[in-house]
Amino acid sequence: MPRLVEIYAPATTANLGPGFDILGMALEEPFDTICAEKTDSPGVIIDGITGDEGRLSLDPAKNTAGISAAYALKQLGITDQGIRMTIHKGLPLASGLGSSAASAAGGAVAVNALFGDPLRRPQLLDAALEGEAAVSGRHADNVAPALLGGIIFVGGLTPELLEPLPVPLGLVLALVTPNVAVPTAEARAVLPQQIPMRDMVKQTASVARLISALYRNDIEALGKAVEADGIIEPARQHLMPGLHEVRAAARERGAFGTTISGAGPTLCAICDSESIARRVTDGMELVYARLGLACQTRVTRPASQGCRVKIIE
Amino acid sequence: MPRLVEIYAPATTANLGPGFDILGMALEEPFDTICAEKTDSPGVIIDGITGDEGRLSLDPAKNTAGISAAYALKQLGITDQGIRMTIHKGLPLASGLGSSAASAAGGAVAVNALFGDPLRRPQLLDAALEGEAAVSGRHADNVAPALLGGIIFVGGLTPELLEPLPVPLGLVLALVTPNVAVPTAEARAVLPQQIPMRDMVKQTASVARLISALYRNDIEALGKAVEADGIIEPARQHLMPGLHEVRAAARERGAFGTTISGAGPTLCAICDSESIARRVTDGMELVYARLGLACQTRVTRPASQGCRVKIIE
């Protein structure tokens, strides 16, 4: 049985436009790295966190990775041993890339790996949700793909309601994260409580188009579908500086569509090659330069796996 | 070029539960039969209608088949010739099986067939919609599958927004039409104007599950998905006598799920064999017998084609 493991916990982009709260995709980059070691004392210790600019708590009861690790230990019935972690946040916080979910998934996967992998990934959903709930509310559209990889349809909060969807071959994502804060709570607060029937029907049509595009391996149709969100994006767009300019610039450079990643402010453009995605991120940078906003861009792909485990010892 | 044709215009079941206004499926049975003949005088004549108990108008301007035929003639620019039709309604009226849509599609297809098939099926959408609009409002979830066959995702009212979806192999439908009137207008009037956000998200999840089930050829999952409609069915269920009893009886006999066909009152159960579907329709009959309601049952399959054309002369 391993004594020391490293977990690479992926970023995830939730919603994909109209799939609000029901779709999420794991990304190859960026990712958090959790170095985790078995201890002979019970419970969870967080030794250190880097890459968070001091914003996250070392108290395991207040840290998503700590909470999910503790839950997983309890789930496995382990009371005489524990886990000691150091966390490197490769994911920017509160940026719409599933930072809390990555750490929550990573904490649960770390415990499972250190104690002989008794649980399959979907069985770690509860533990990961427990960590996620402490920060972002109890929803699985980030933790499910962070655990399982690929694109996951989240039909609910139990493992049997998670459904992997096909990932279009050659899909590349151009991401841009402008330097503005969009707290998830605020991004949720601006959403309408009631939706006109007509808009609801349109939203179901957009979701149908999106799911069909995934099965048909049609990246262009996927790009169109992610933009066909008539409910969430209109309510949130004022919180996303540059959204429409970025979308226009991305389209001009060959992207098929651009949407808000999770609750934002990261924007995610759908591309079908790395060279196009690089051109798109160049265009995104120009937009934010004009707006006088710092930003970080990334070109990445869907991750076929969720959290990866490397056994060190 | 043919002088006399017979058109078999299929029944269609719209919605499939949560796919309200965006999904429809063509059925092998029942169907309307339109016998159509070219004439040397311009315009549309309806010589006779059978099977409608005298409820439909012979005035071509007030008959869905007449309206769509006239529109198609205009679309083809034919001003010196016309069409003369007799219509046999194999479909029950106002029963949720797309009766008006079948005749509307049939009228347009008849004109196209008599004048050398210059238009492809999707190009007949406008003509069929024109006929449908006169009776049931301007929506394409019945006319599109009546024209194209199979299961159609109706993303809007133009041909390029129609998308054929995969039809699960071995899908058999058990239909029951109780002898109660449910006017489409009333079934629409009872729908809520506003939908809570939470219910909207659940509905998009149900649609995602349904589309995925079609692509995965999973009849059992399709059956579950058609029942997962948290918006339309709850609002309409009081108009559908026996819905819950029929559903229970169908499930007991091996159906995977039961939903309201279109605006009802026909109910449609999802089965994976003809023998099961026959058992299911037996059970459906028992329910309505207990309720003291006459009903008609049918076992049918998805129709791979829309309106079929037989050239007589």
PDB file of N, CA and C in Angstrom, chain B residues 4 13 26-28 30 41 58 66 106 113 131-132 134 144 148 165 176 195 202 215 228 235 239 270:
ATOM      1  N   LEU B   4     -52.511  11.017 -60.451  1.00  0.00           N
ATOM      2  CA  LEU B   4     -53.314  10.607 -59.291  1.00  0.00           C
ATOM      3  C   LEU B   4     -52.393   9.918 -58.275  1.00  0.00           C
ATOM      4  N   THR B  13     -46.416  11.539 -32.322  1.00  0.00           N
ATOM      5  CA  THR B  13     -46.560  11.802 -30.888  1.00  0.00           C
ATOM      6  C   THR B  13     -45.537  12.872 -30.506  1.00  0.00           C
ATOM      7  N   ALA B  26     -42.754  10.220 -35.572  1.00  0.00           N
ATOM      8  CA  ALA B  26     -43.743   9.689 -36.509  1.00  0.00           C
ATOM      9  C   ALA B  26     -44.043   8.239 -36.162  1.00  0.00           C
ATOM     10  N   LEU B  27     -45.307   7.833 -36.353  1.00  0.00           N
ATOM     11  CA  LEU B  27     -45.740   6.484 -36.009  1.00  0.00           C
ATOM     12  C   LEU B  27     -46.214   5.741 -37.252  1.00  0.00           C
ATOM     13  N   GLU B  28     -46.012   4.438 -37.263  1.00  0.00           N
ATOM     14  CA  GLU B  28     -46.468   3.656 -38.422  1.00  0.00           C
ATOM     15  C   GLU B  28     -47.982   3.678 -38.545  1.00  0.00           C
ATOM     16  N   PRO B  30     -51.768   5.080 -36.365  1.00  0.00           N
ATOM     17  CA  PRO B  30     -52.656   5.183 -37.522  1.00  0.00           C
ATOM     18  C   PRO B  30     -52.151   6.231 -38.515  1.00  0.00           C
ATOM     19  N   SER B  41     -58.046  23.184 -63.513  1.00  0.00           N
ATOM     20  CA  SER B  41     -58.435  24.504 -63.008  1.00  0.00           C
ATOM     21  C   SER B  41     -57.556  24.803 -61.786  1.00  0.00           C
ATOM     22  N   LEU B  58     -65.194  21.021 -45.651  1.00  0.00           N
ATOM     23  CA  LEU B  58     -64.798  20.766 -47.041  1.00  0.00           C
ATOM     24  C   LEU B  58     -64.265  22.035 -47.704  1.00  0.00           C
ATOM     25  N   GLY B  66     -56.269  21.417 -47.075  1.00  0.00           N
ATOM     26  CA  GLY B  66     -56.555  22.387 -48.135  1.00  0.00           C
ATOM     27  C   GLY B  66     -55.632  23.593 -48.054  1.00  0.00           C
ATOM     28  N   GLY B 106     -49.766  16.055 -45.300  1.00  0.00           N
ATOM     29  CA  GLY B 106     -50.254  15.295 -46.450  1.00  0.00           C
ATOM     30  C   GLY B 106     -50.663  16.180 -47.609  1.00  0.00           C
ATOM     31  N   ALA B 113     -45.924  15.897 -54.902  1.00  0.00           N
ATOM     32  CA  ALA B 113     -45.858  14.643 -55.660  1.00  0.00           C
ATOM     33  C   ALA B 113     -46.501  14.791 -57.043  1.00  0.00           C
ATOM     34  N   GLY B 131     -50.911  25.068 -42.703  1.00  0.00           N
ATOM     35  CA  GLY B 131     -52.108  24.283 -42.425  1.00  0.00           C
ATOM     36  C   GLY B 131     -52.284  24.022 -40.937  1.00  0.00           C
ATOM     37  N   GLU B 132     -51.201  23.634 -40.281  1.00  0.00           N
ATOM     38  CA  GLU B 132     -51.243  23.332 -38.842  1.00  0.00           C
ATOM     39  C   GLU B 132     -51.665  24.558 -38.041  1.00  0.00           C
ATOM     40  N   ALA B 134     -53.594  26.904 -38.683  1.00  0.00           N
ATOM     41  CA  ALA B 134     -55.023  27.223 -38.745  1.00  0.00           C
ATOM     42  C   ALA B 134     -55.811  26.501 -37.654  1.00  0.00           C
ATOM     43  N   ALA B 144     -43.249  18.344 -38.433  1.00  0.00           N
ATOM     44  CA  ALA B 144     -41.893  17.960 -38.862  1.00  0.00           C
ATOM     45  C   ALA B 144     -41.732  16.442 -38.942  1.00  0.00           C
ATOM     46  N   LEU B 148     -40.975  14.192 -42.204  1.00  0.00           N
ATOM     47  CA  LEU B 148     -39.636  13.615 -42.327  1.00  0.00           C
ATOM     48  C   LEU B 148     -39.525  12.195 -41.804  1.00  0.00           C
ATOM     49  N   LEU B 165     -33.136  12.694 -34.954  1.00  0.00           N
ATOM     50  CA  LEU B 165     -32.427  12.025 -33.861  1.00  0.00           C
ATOM     51  C   LEU B 165     -32.491  10.518 -34.088  1.00  0.00           C
ATOM     52  N   VAL B 176     -53.069   4.447 -25.972  1.00  0.00           N
ATOM     53  CA  VAL B 176     -54.486   4.338 -25.609  1.00  0.00           C
ATOM     54  C   VAL B 176     -55.123   5.721 -25.703  1.00  0.00           C
ATOM     55  N   ILE B 195     -41.960  29.542 -14.711  1.00  0.00           N
ATOM     56  CA  ILE B 195     -41.438  28.293 -14.169  1.00  0.00           C
ATOM     57  C   ILE B 195     -40.361  28.634 -13.141  1.00  0.00           C
ATOM     58  N   LYS B 202     -34.265  21.168 -13.667  1.00  0.00           N
ATOM     59  CA  LYS B 202     -34.649  19.747 -13.702  1.00  0.00           C
ATOM     60  C   LYS B 202     -35.166  19.349 -15.083  1.00  0.00           C
ATOM     61  N   TYR B 215     -29.561   8.425 -28.372  1.00  0.00           N
ATOM     62  CA  TYR B 215     -28.265   8.143 -29.000  1.00  0.00           C
ATOM     63  C   TYR B 215     -27.671   6.825 -28.513  1.00  0.00           C
ATOM     64  N   ALA B 228     -40.076  11.894 -16.773  1.00  0.00           N
ATOM     65  CA  ALA B 228     -39.419  12.904 -15.930  1.00  0.00           C
ATOM     66  C   ALA B 228     -39.754  14.312 -16.404  1.00  0.00           C
ATOM     67  N   ALA B 235     -49.195  20.096 -14.780  1.00  0.00           N
ATOM     68  CA  ALA B 235     -50.214  21.113 -15.070  1.00  0.00           C
ATOM     69  C   ALA B 235     -51.411  20.534 -15.827  1.00  0.00           C
ATOM     70  N   LEU B 239     -56.556  16.872 -16.699  1.00  0.00           N
ATOM     71  CA  LEU B 239     -57.328  16.737 -17.942  1.00  0.00           C
ATOM     72  C   LEU B 239     -57.249  15.327 -18.519  1.00  0.00           C
ATOM     73  N   ILE B 270     -43.808   3.367 -23.544  1.00  0.00           N
ATOM     74  CA  ILE B 270     -42.556   2.970 -24.202  1.00  0.00           C
ATOM     75  C   ILE B 270     -42.279   1.499 -23.893  1.00  0.00           C
TER      76      ILE B 270
END
